[in-house]
Coordinates of C-alpha atoms in Angstrom, one line a residue:
M1 CA 45.9 137.9 117.7
N2 CA 47.3 134.9 117.1
R3 CA 45.3 132.5 115.2
L4 CA 44.5 130.3 118.7
T5 CA 42.9 133.2 120.0
V6 CA 40.9 134.1 117.2
Y7 CA 39.6 130.6 117.0
Y8 CA 38.6 131.4 120.2
L9 CA 37.2 134.3 119.7
F10 CA 35.2 132.9 116.9
F11 CA 33.9 129.7 119.3
I12 CA 32.9 132.5 122.1
V13 CA 31.0 133.8 119.3
M14 CA 28.5 130.7 118.2
L15 CA 28.1 129.0 121.7
F16 CA 26.6 133.0 122.1
S17 CA 24.5 132.5 119.3
C18 CA 23.5 129.0 119.6
C19 CA 22.4 130.1 123.1
N20 CA 20.6 133.1 122.3
A21 CA 19.0 131.4 120.0
M22 CA 17.7 128.5 122.0
S23 CA 16.9 130.8 124.1
N24 CA 14.5 133.0 121.8
E25 CA 12.8 129.4 120.5
N26 CA 12.0 127.8 124.6
Q27 CA 10.6 132.4 125.1
Q28 CA 8.7 131.5 122.4
A29 CA 7.5 128.2 122.5
K30 CA 5.8 129.4 126.4
Q31 CA 4.3 132.0 125.4
E32 CA 2.9 130.2 122.1
S33 CA 1.2 127.5 125.4
N34 CA 0.3 130.2 127.1
Q35 CA -1.6 131.0 124.2
D36 CA -3.7 128.5 124.5
L37 CA -6.7 129.3 122.4
K38 CA -5.2 133.2 120.9
S39 CA -4.4 132.5 117.4
N40 CA -1.9 135.2 115.3
S41 CA -5.0 136.3 114.2
F42 CA -6.6 137.5 116.2
Y43 CA -5.7 141.9 116.5
D44 CA -3.7 141.9 120.1
D45 CA -7.1 144.6 121.7
S46 CA -4.5 145.9 124.1
I47 CA -2.2 147.0 121.5
L48 CA -5.3 148.2 119.9
L49 CA -6.6 150.3 121.7
S50 CA -4.6 152.7 122.1
R51 CA -5.6 153.5 118.8
V52 CA -8.8 153.6 119.5
R53 CA -10.3 156.9 119.4
L54 CA -14.7 157.3 120.5
S55 CA -14.9 159.8 118.1
E56 CA -14.5 158.1 115.0
F57 CA -17.5 155.1 116.1
E58 CA -21.1 155.4 115.7
R59 CA -22.7 155.3 118.6
Y60 CA -26.3 152.3 119.7
Q61 CA -28.0 151.4 122.1
S62 CA -27.0 147.7 121.9
F63 CA -25.1 145.9 119.4
D64 CA -26.9 141.8 117.8
E65 CA -23.8 139.3 117.9
F66 CA -27.5 137.0 116.2
N67 CA -27.0 139.1 113.4
M68 CA -24.0 141.2 113.8
T69 CA -26.2 144.2 113.9
A70 CA -26.3 147.1 115.5
I71 CA -29.2 148.0 117.5
G72 CA -30.8 150.9 118.1
A73 CA -30.4 155.2 119.1
P74 CA -28.9 155.7 123.2
N75 CA -31.4 156.4 125.1
K76 CA -29.9 154.2 127.2
S77 CA -26.3 154.3 129.5
P78 CA -24.8 152.2 128.8
F79 CA -25.2 152.0 125.6
V80 CA -22.1 150.6 123.0
Y81 CA -19.8 152.2 120.6
I82 CA -18.9 150.7 117.0
K83 CA -16.7 150.6 113.8
E84 CA -16.9 148.2 111.2
L85 CA -14.3 148.1 109.1
K86 CA -13.7 145.9 105.3
D87 CA -13.2 142.6 107.6
L88 CA -13.3 143.6 111.2
I89 CA -15.7 144.7 113.7
L90 CA -14.3 147.1 116.5
L91 CA -17.1 146.9 119.6
V92 CA -16.2 149.8 123.0
V93 CA -19.3 149.2 125.9
S94 CA -19.7 153.0 127.1
N95 CA -19.0 151.9 131.3
D96 CA -16.3 150.2 130.1
T97 CA -14.0 152.7 127.8
A98 CA -10.5 150.4 128.8
Q99 CA -11.8 147.4 127.6
V100 CA -12.0 146.7 123.2
Y101 CA -14.4 144.0 121.6
I102 CA -12.7 142.9 119.0
Y103 CA -14.8 140.7 116.3
Q104 CA -12.9 139.8 112.6
Y105 CA -14.6 137.8 110.0
D106 CA -13.6 134.3 108.6
E107 CA -13.9 134.0 105.2
Q108 CA -13.2 129.3 105.9
I109 CA -16.4 129.8 108.1
N110 CA -18.6 132.1 106.8
R111 CA -18.4 133.3 110.7
W112 CA -17.4 136.1 113.2
V113 CA -14.7 135.3 115.8
S114 CA -14.3 136.6 119.0
Y115 CA -11.0 135.8 121.3
K116 CA -11.7 137.2 124.8
E117 CA -9.5 137.1 128.0
Y118 CA -10.1 137.5 131.3
D119 CA -9.0 137.5 135.1
M120 CA -10.1 136.5 138.0
E121 CA -11.5 139.5 138.9
K122 CA -13.7 140.6 136.3
K123 CA -15.8 136.6 137.7
D124 CA -18.6 136.8 140.2
I125 CA -16.9 133.1 141.4
G126 CA -13.2 133.6 141.6
V127 CA -11.5 131.2 139.2
L128 CA -7.6 130.7 140.5
K129 CA -4.4 131.0 137.7
E130 CA -0.9 130.7 138.4
E131 CA 0.2 134.0 138.6
N132 CA 1.8 135.4 134.7
V133 CA 0.7 132.1 132.9
N134 CA -2.9 131.5 131.9
P135 CA -5.8 133.6 131.9
A136 CA -8.6 132.6 134.5
R137 CA -11.0 132.3 131.7
S138 CA -10.8 132.9 127.7
F139 CA -13.5 132.7 125.5
L140 CA -12.9 132.0 121.3
R141 CA -16.2 132.7 120.1
I142 CA -18.0 132.0 116.9
C143 CA -21.0 134.6 115.6
G144 CA -23.8 134.5 113.1
N145 CA -26.6 133.2 111.0
D146 CA -28.4 133.4 114.7
T147 CA -26.5 131.2 116.3
I148 CA -23.7 132.0 118.7
L149 CA -20.5 129.5 120.0
E150 CA -18.7 129.2 122.6
Y151 CA -15.9 127.9 123.8
E152 CA -14.9 128.3 127.8
C153 CA -12.3 127.0 129.7
D154 CA -11.6 128.0 133.1
Y155 CA -8.0 127.7 134.5
I156 CA -7.9 126.0 138.2
F157 CA -4.1 126.1 138.3
D158 CA -2.5 122.7 136.7
H159 CA -6.1 121.9 135.7
V160 CA -8.5 123.2 132.8
F161 CA -12.1 122.9 132.7
K162 CA -14.0 123.5 128.9
Y163 CA -17.7 124.3 128.2
L164 CA -19.2 125.0 124.7
F165 CA -21.9 126.4 124.4
V166 CA -24.3 126.4 121.9
K167 CA -26.7 129.9 122.7
T168 CA -29.9 130.7 120.3
R169 CA -33.1 133.7 121.0
Q170 CA -34.9 130.7 122.6
K171 CA -32.4 128.0 124.6
C172 CA -28.7 127.0 124.9
I173 CA -26.7 124.3 124.8
R174 CA -24.0 124.0 127.6
I175 CA -22.0 121.1 127.1
S176 CA -19.3 120.1 129.2
L177 CA -16.7 119.2 127.3
L178 CA -13.2 116.2 127.8
Y179 CA -9.9 117.4 128.8
S180 CA -8.3 116.6 125.6
D181 CA -10.9 118.0 123.5
F182 CA -9.5 120.7 121.1
E183 CA -6.4 120.5 121.7
D184 CA -5.1 121.0 118.6
K185 CA -5.2 124.4 118.1
I186 CA -4.7 124.3 114.2
D187 CA -8.4 125.1 112.1
L188 CA -9.8 125.3 115.7
S189 CA -13.0 127.2 114.9
Q190 CA -13.9 124.7 112.2
S191 CA -13.3 121.6 114.9
I192 CA -15.8 123.8 116.7
L193 CA -18.7 124.1 113.4
L194 CA -17.9 120.5 113.1
F195 CA -18.4 119.3 116.8
V196 CA -21.6 121.4 117.0
R197 CA -22.8 119.5 113.6
R198 CA -22.0 116.5 114.4
Y199 CA -23.7 116.6 117.7
F200 CA -26.7 118.0 116.3
A201 CA -26.3 115.1 113.9
D202 CA -25.4 112.3 116.4
K203 CA -25.6 112.7 119.9
S204 CA -24.1 109.3 120.4
I205 CA -20.8 111.7 119.9
I206 CA -21.2 112.7 124.1
E207 CA -20.5 109.0 124.9
E208 CA -17.2 109.0 122.9
G209 CA -14.2 108.0 125.3
S210 CA -16.0 108.5 128.1
G211 CA -14.8 107.1 131.5
K212 CA -15.9 106.1 134.6
Y213 CA -15.1 109.2 136.1
A214 CA -17.1 112.5 136.3
Y215 CA -14.7 114.9 134.9
Q216 CA -13.6 112.1 131.7
K217 CA -17.0 112.6 130.8
R218 CA -19.1 115.0 128.5
C219 CA -21.5 115.9 130.2
V220 CA -25.1 118.4 128.3
N221 CA -27.5 120.4 129.5
E222 CA -30.2 122.5 128.5
Y223 CA -31.8 125.7 129.0
I224 CA -35.1 127.4 127.5
L225 CA -34.1 131.5 128.0
N226 CA -37.3 133.6 129.1
E227 CA -37.1 137.2 129.8
D228 CA -39.3 139.9 131.6
S229 CA -39.0 143.6 131.4
N230 CA -36.1 142.5 134.5
C231 CA -34.4 140.3 134.2
Y232 CA -33.6 136.9 131.8
K233 CA -33.7 133.8 132.8
Y234 CA -31.9 129.8 131.5
N235 CA -34.3 127.5 133.2
C236 CA -33.4 124.5 133.0
I237 CA -34.1 121.2 131.3
E238 CA -33.4 118.2 132.4
F239 CA -33.4 119.4 136.6
D240 CA -35.0 122.1 138.7
E241 CA -32.6 124.6 137.8
E242 CA -33.0 128.6 137.1
I243 CA -29.7 131.4 136.0
S244 CA -31.2 134.6 136.4
F245 CA -29.2 137.9 134.9
P246 CA -30.5 141.3 136.3
K247 CA -31.0 142.6 132.3
S248 CA -29.0 146.6 130.9
S249 CA -30.4 148.7 128.4
L250 CA -27.4 146.6 126.6
G251 CA -30.1 144.1 126.3
Y252 CA -28.8 139.8 125.3
L253 CA -25.0 141.6 125.3
G254 CA -24.4 142.5 128.4
I255 CA -25.3 138.7 129.7
Q256 CA -22.5 137.5 127.1
P257 CA -20.1 135.7 127.5
G258 CA -20.7 132.6 128.9
F259 CA -23.1 132.4 132.0
D260 CA -21.3 134.6 134.0
K261 CA -22.9 137.9 134.2
R262 CA -19.7 140.7 135.1
E263 CA -20.4 144.4 135.5

């Protein structure tokens, strides 16, 4: 093999390596952009699902996300399977054992955090998406201290509509966010908590960055939570609107997250 041939082969190998590296980088960037809210700190429930053995779980009637505690003996169906680890709580609903709900403890914010993606068939009102690109909806949820915060993203083709729910046992505040809100995914949970603190300290945060069109403005609606033996009902304070959810044996857990009822 002469020197020219060696140089030629060396050039081909280097070119292939560079192209392969660029392809990997592009693929990684694409995956990261498609992850949206998902952080590397969240456990992949599709992988975890294969490892779940319900025989290792405790059974309870439901689960209280406000203070992150199990509720009662499982006397009715559906009920929940729960497994508690050092910094994880795994939850499976008895009538949908194909899904594992994962709560991970975040020491920096002293809260439990969960993330879930839902396809359009999991929503009563269809949300469109590009195939294999984005989920129809995604929720980043922060639970504990008698409050549930939910950051919802709805994907309609290339558009993303964002909402923030602040839920207590008595009421819910629903904030329609700007497209630019929470664009930085670093320390997202802390950013959400900071936004909520700022909102309660000074409501003028809602007017920041607003334009003249509806989609350029944040909008706030407050709801009072009422319940009877059959339903949970959110009654809007600003205008005459009632959002009703049939009650199941899961109690309040059965109507989470957002304002969408999924069975």
